[in-house]
Tab-separated table of N, CA and C in Angstrom:
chain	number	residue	atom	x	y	z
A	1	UNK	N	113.430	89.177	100.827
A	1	UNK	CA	112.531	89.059	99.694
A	1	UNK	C	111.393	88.104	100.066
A	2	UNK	N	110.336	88.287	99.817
A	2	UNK	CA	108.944	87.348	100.119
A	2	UNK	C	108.872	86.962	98.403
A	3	UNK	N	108.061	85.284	99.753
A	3	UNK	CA	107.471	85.216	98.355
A	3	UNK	C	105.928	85.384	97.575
A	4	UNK	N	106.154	85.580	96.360
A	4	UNK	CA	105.272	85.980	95.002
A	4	UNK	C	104.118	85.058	96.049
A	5	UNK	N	102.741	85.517	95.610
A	5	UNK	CA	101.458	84.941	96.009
A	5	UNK	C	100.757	84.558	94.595
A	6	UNK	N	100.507	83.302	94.709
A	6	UNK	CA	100.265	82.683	93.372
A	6	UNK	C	98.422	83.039	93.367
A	7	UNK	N	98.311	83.814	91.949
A	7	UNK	CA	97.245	85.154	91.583
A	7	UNK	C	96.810	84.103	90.377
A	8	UNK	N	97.375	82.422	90.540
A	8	UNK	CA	96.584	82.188	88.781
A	8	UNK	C	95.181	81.371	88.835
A	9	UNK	N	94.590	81.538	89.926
A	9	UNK	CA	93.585	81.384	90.265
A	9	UNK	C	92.339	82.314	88.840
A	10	UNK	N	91.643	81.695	88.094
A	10	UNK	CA	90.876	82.326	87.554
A	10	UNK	C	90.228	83.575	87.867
A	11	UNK	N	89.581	83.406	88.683
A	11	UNK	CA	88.762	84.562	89.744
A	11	UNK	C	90.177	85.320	90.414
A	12	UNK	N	91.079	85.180	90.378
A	12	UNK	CA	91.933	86.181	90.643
A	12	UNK	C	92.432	86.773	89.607
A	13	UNK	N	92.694	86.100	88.044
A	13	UNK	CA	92.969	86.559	87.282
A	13	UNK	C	91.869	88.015	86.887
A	14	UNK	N	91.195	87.412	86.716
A	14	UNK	CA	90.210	88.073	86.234
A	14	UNK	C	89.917	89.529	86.730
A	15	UNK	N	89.609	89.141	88.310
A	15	UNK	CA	89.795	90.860	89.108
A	15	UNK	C	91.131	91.588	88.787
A	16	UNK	N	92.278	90.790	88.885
A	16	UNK	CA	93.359	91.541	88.610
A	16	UNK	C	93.466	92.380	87.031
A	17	UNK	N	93.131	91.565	86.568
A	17	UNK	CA	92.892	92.310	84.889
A	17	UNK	C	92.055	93.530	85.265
A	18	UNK	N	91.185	94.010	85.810
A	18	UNK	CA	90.009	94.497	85.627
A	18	UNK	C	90.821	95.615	86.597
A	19	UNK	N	91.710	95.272	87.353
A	19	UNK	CA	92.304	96.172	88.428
A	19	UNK	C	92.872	97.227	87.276
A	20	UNK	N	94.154	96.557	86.439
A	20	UNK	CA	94.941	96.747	85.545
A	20	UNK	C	94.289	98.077	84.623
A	21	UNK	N	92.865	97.403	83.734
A	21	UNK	CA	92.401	97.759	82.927
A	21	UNK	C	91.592	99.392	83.601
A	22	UNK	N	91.243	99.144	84.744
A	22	UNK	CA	90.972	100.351	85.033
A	22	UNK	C	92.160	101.668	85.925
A	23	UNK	N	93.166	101.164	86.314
A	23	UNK	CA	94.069	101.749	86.631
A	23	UNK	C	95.172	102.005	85.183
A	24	UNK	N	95.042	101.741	84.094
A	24	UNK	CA	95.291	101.905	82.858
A	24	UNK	C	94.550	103.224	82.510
A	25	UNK	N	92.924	102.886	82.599
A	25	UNK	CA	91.886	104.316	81.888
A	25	UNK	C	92.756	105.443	83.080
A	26	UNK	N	92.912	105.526	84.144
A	26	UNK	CA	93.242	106.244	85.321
A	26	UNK	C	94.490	106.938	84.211
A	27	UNK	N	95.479	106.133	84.450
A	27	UNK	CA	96.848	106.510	83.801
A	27	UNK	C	96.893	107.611	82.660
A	28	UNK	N	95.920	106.733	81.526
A	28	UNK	CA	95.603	107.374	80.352
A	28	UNK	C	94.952	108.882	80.327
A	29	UNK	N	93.866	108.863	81.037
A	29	UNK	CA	93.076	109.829	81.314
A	29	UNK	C	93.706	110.996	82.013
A	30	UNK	N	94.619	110.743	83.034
A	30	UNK	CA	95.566	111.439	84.035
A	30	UNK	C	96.796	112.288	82.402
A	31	UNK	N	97.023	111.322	81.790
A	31	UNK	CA	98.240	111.590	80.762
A	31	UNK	C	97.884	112.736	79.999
A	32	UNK	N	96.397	112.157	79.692
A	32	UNK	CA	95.635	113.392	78.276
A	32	UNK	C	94.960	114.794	79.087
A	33	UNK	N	95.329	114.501	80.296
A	33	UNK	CA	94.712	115.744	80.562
A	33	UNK	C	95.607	116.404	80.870
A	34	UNK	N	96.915	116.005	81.306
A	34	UNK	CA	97.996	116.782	81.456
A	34	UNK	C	98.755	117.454	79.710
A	35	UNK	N	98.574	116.926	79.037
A	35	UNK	CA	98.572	117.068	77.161
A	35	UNK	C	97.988	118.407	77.162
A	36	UNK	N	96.651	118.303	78.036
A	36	UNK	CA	95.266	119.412	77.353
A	36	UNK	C	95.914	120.758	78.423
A	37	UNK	N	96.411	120.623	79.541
A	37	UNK	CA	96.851	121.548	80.282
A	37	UNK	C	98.140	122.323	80.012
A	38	UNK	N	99.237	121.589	78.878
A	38	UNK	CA	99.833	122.394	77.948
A	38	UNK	C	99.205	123.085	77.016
A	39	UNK	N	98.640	122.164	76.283
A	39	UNK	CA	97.982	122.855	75.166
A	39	UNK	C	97.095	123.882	75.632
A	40	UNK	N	96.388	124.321	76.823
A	40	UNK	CA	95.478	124.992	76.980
A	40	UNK	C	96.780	126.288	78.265
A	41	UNK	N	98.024	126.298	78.301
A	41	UNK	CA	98.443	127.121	79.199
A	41	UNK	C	98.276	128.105	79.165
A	42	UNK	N	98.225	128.922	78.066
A	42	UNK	CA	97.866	130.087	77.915
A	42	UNK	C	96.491	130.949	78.034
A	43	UNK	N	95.616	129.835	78.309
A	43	UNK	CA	94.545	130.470	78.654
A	43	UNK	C	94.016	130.160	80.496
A	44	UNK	N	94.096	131.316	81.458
A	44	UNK	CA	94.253	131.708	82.599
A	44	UNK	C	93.071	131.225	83.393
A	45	UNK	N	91.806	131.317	82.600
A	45	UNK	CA	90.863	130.769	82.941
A	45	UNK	C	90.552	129.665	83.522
A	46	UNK	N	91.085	128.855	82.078
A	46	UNK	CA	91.456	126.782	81.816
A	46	UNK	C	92.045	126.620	82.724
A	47	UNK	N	93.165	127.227	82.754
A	47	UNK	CA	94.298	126.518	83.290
A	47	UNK	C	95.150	127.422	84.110
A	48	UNK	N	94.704	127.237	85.779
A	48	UNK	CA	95.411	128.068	87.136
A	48	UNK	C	96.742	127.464	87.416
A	49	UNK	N	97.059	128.045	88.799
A	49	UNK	CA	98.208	127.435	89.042
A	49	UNK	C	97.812	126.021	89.701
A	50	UNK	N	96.687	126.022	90.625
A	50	UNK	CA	96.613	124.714	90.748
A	50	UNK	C	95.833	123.702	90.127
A	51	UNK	N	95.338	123.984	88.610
A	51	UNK	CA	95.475	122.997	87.584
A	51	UNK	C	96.713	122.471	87.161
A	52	UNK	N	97.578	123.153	87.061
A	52	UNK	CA	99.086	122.903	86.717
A	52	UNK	C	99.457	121.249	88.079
A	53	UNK	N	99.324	122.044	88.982
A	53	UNK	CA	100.012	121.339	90.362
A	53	UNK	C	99.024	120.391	90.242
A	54	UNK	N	97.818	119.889	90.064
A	54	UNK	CA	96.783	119.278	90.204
A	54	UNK	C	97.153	117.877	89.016
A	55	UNK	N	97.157	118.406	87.927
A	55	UNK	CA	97.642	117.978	86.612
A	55	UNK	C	98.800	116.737	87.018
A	56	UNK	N	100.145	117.226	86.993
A	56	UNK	CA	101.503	117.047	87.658
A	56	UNK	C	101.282	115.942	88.736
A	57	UNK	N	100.535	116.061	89.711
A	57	UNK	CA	100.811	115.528	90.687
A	57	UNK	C	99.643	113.667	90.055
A	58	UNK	N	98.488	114.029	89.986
A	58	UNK	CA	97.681	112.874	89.158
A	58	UNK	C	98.763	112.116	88.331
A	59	UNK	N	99.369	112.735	87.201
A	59	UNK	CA	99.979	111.532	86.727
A	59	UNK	C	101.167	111.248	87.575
A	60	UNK	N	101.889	111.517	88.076
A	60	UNK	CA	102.989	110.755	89.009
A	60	UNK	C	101.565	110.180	89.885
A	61	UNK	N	100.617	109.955	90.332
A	61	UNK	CA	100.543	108.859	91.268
A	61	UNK	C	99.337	107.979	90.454
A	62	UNK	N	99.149	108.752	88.996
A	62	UNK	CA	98.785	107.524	87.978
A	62	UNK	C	100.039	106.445	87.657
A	63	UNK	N	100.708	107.066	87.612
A	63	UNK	CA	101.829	105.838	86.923
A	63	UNK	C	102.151	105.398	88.131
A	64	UNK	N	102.338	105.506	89.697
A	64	UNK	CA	103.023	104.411	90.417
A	64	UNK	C	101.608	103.495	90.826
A	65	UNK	N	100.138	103.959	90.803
A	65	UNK	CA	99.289	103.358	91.032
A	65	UNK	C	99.406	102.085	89.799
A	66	UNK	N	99.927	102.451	89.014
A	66	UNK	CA	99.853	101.504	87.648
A	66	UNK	C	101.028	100.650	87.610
A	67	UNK	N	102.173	101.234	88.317
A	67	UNK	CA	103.023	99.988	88.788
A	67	UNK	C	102.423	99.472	89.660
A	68	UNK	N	101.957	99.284	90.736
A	68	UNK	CA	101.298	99.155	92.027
A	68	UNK	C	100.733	98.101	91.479
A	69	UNK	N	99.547	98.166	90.323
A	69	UNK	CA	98.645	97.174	89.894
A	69	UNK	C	99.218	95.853	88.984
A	70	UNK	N	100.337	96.450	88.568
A	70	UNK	CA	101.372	95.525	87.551
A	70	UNK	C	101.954	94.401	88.761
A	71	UNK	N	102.630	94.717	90.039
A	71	UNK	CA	103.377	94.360	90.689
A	71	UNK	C	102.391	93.413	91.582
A	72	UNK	N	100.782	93.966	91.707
A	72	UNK	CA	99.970	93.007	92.693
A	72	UNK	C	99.409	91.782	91.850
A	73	UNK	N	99.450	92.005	90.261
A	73	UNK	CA	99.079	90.999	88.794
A	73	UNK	C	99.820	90.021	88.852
A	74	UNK	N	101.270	90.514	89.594
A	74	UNK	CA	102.540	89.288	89.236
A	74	UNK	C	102.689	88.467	91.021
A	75	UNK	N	101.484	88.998	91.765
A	75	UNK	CA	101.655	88.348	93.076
A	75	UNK	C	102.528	88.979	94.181
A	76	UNK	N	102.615	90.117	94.035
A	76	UNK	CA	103.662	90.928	95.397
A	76	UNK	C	102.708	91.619	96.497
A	77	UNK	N	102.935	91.043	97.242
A	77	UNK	CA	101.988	91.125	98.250
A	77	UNK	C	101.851	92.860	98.926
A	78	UNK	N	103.834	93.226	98.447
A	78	UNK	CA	103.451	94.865	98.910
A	78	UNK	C	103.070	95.863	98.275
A	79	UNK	N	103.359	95.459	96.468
A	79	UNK	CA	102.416	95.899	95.377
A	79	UNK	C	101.093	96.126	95.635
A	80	UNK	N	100.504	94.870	96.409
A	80	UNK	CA	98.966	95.079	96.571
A	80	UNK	C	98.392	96.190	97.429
A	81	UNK	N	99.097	95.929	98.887
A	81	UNK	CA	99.184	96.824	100.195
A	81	UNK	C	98.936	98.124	99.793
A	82	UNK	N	100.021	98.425	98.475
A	82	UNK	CA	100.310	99.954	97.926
A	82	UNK	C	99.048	100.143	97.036
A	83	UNK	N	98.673	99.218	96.663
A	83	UNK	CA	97.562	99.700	95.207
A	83	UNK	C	96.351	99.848	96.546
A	84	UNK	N	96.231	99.250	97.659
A	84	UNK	CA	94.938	98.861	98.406
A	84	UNK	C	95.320	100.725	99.083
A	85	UNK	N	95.995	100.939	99.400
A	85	UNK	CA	96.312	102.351	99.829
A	85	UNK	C	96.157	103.650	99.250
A	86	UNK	N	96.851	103.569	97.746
A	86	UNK	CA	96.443	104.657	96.743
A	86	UNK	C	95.313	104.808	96.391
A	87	UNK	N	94.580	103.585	96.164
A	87	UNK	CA	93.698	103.898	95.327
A	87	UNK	C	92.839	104.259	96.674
A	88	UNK	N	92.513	104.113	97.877
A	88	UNK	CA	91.358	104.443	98.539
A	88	UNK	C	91.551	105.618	99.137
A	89	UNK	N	92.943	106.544	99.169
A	89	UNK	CA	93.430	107.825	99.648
A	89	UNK	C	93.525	108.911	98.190
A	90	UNK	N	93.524	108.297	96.996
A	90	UNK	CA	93.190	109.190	96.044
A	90	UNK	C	91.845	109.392	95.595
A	91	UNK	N	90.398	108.579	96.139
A	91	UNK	CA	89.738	108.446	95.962
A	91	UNK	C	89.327	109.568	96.974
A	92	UNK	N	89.609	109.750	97.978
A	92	UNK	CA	89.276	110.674	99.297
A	92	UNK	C	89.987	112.313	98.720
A	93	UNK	N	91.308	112.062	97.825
A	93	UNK	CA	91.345	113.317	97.747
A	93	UNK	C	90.502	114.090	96.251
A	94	UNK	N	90.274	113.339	95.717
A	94	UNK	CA	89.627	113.262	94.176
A	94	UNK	C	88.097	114.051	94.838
A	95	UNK	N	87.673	113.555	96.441
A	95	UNK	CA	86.248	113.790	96.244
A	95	UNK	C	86.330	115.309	96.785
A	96	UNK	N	87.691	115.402	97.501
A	96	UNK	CA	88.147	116.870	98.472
A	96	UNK	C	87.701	117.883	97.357
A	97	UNK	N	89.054	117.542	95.646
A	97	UNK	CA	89.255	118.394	95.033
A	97	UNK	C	87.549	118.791	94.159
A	98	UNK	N	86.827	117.642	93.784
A	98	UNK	CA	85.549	118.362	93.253
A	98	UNK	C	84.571	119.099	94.514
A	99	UNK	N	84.554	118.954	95.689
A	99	UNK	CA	83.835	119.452	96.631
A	99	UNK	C	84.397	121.120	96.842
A	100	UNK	N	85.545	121.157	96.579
A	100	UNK	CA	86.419	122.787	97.031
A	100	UNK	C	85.848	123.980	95.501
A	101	UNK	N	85.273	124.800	96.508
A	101	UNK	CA	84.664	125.841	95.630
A	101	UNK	C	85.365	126.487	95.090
A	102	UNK	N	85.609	127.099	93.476
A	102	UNK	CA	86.611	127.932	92.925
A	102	UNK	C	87.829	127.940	92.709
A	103	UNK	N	88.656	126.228	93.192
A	103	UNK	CA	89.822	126.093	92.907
A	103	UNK	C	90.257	125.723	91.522
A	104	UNK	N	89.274	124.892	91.336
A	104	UNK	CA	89.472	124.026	89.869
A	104	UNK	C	87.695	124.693	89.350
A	105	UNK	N	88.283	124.689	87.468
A	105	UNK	CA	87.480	124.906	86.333
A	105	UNK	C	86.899	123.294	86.506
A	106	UNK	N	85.169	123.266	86.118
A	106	UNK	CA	84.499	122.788	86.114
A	106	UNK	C	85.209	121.537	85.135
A	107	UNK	N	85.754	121.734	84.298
A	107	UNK	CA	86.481	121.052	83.377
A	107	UNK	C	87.430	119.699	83.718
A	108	UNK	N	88.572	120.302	85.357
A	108	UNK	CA	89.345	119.912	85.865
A	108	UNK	C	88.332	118.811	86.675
A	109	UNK	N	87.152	119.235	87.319
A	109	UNK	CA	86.297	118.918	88.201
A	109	UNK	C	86.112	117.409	87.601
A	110	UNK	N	84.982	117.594	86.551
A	110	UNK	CA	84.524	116.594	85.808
A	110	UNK	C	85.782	115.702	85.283
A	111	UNK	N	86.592	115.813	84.846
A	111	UNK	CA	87.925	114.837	84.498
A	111	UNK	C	87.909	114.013	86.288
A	112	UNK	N	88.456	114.464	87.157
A	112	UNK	CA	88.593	114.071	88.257
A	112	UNK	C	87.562	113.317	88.662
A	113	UNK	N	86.365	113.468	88.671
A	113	UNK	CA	84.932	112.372	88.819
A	113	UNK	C	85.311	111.543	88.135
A	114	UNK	N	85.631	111.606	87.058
A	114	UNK	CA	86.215	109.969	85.967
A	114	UNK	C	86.721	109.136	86.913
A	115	UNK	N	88.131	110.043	86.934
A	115	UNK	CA	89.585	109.549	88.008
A	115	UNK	C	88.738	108.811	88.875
A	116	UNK	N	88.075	109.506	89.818
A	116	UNK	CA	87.842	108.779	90.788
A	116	UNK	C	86.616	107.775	90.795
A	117	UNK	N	86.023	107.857	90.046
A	117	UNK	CA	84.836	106.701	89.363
A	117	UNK	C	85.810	105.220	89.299
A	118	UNK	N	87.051	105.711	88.296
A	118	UNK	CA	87.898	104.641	87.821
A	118	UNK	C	88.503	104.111	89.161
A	119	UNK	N	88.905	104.857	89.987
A	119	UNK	CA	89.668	104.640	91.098
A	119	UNK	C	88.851	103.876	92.089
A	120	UNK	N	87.116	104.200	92.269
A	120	UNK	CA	86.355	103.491	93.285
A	120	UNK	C	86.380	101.842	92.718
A	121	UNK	N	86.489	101.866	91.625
A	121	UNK	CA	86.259	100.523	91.092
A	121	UNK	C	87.199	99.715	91.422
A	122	UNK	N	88.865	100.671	91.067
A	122	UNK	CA	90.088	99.639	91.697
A	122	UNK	C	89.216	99.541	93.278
A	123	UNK	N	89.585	100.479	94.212
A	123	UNK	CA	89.423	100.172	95.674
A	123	UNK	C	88.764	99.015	96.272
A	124	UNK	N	87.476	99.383	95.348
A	124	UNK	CA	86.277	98.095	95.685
A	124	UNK	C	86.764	96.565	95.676
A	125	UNK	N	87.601	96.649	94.156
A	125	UNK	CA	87.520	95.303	93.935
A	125	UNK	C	89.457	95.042	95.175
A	126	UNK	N	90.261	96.149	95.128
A	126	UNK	CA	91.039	95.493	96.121
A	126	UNK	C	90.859	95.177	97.530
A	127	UNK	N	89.871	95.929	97.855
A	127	UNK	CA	89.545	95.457	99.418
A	127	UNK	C	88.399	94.777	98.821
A	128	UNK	N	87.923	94.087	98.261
A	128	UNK	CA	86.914	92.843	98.174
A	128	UNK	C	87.252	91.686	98.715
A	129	UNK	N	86.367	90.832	99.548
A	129	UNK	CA	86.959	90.019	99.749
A	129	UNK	C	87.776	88.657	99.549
A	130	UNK	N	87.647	88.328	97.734
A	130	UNK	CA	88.609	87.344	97.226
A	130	UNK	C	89.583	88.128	97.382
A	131	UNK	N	90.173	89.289	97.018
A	131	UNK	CA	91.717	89.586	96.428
A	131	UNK	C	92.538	89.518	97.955
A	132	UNK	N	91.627	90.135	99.138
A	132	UNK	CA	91.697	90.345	100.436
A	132	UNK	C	92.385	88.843	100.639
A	133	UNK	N	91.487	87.893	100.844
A	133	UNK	CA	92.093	86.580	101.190
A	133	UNK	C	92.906	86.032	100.326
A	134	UNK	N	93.261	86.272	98.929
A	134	UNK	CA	94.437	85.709	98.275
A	134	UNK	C	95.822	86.327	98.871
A	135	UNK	N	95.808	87.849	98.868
A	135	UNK	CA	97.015	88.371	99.131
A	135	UNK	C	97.558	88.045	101.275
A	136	UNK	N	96.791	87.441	101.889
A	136	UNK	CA	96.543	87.093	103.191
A	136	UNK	C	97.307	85.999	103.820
A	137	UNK	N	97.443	85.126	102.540
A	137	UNK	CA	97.557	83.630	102.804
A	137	UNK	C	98.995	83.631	102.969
């Protein structure tokens, strides 16, 4: 077991909140669109097979990105490692899935620009260089 990296540094608080708060909109946003992809199953158009798989897979790595951010808030250094990882490899696949012609409804597209809007912001601020040198030490 390691130990906790003490995060009560103001300026650490603060980014970490902001980590939280936007890996939260991620979560949320990931949740309601998987809501709208039931509610919308029946129409073939909305909703393919890989909206379904697309859907599904976002919130499972919304919610461990959101443990990820919970676990780097309370000082776990491999919490961070993991949030510094997800968020800059979902950000790469977020830009795959709006760049690929005809897989995803324009609909799916634009939700995912959010995602990954929300997601550049975690990345930025975890490889920035305060959070960089707190989790280091």
């Amino acid at each position: 077991m390691t130990t906790p990296v003490n995060v009560e540094h103001p300026r650490s608080v603060a980014a970490l909140r902001s980590v939280q708060l936007l890996v939260a909109g991620y979560l949320a946003l990931s949740v309601l669109t998987l809501i709208a992809i039931i509610a919308l199953r029946n129409h073939t158009t909305i909703v393919n097979d890989a909206v379904w798989t697309r859907g599904t897979i976002v919130v499972a790595s919304a919610a461990l990105t959101f443990l990820f951010a919970r676990r780097a808030a309370q000082g776990s250094r491999k919490g961070f490692l993991r949030l510094r990882i997800v968020s800059a490899v979902m950000v790469v696949a977020i830009v795959a899935i709006i760049s690929l012609p005809g897989t995803f409804p324009l609909w799916m597209k634009g939700e995912q620009a959010v995602c990954g809007l929300l997601l550049l912001g975690v990345a930025l601020l975890v490889n920035g260089k305060h959070l960089r040198s707190v989790f280091t030490c």
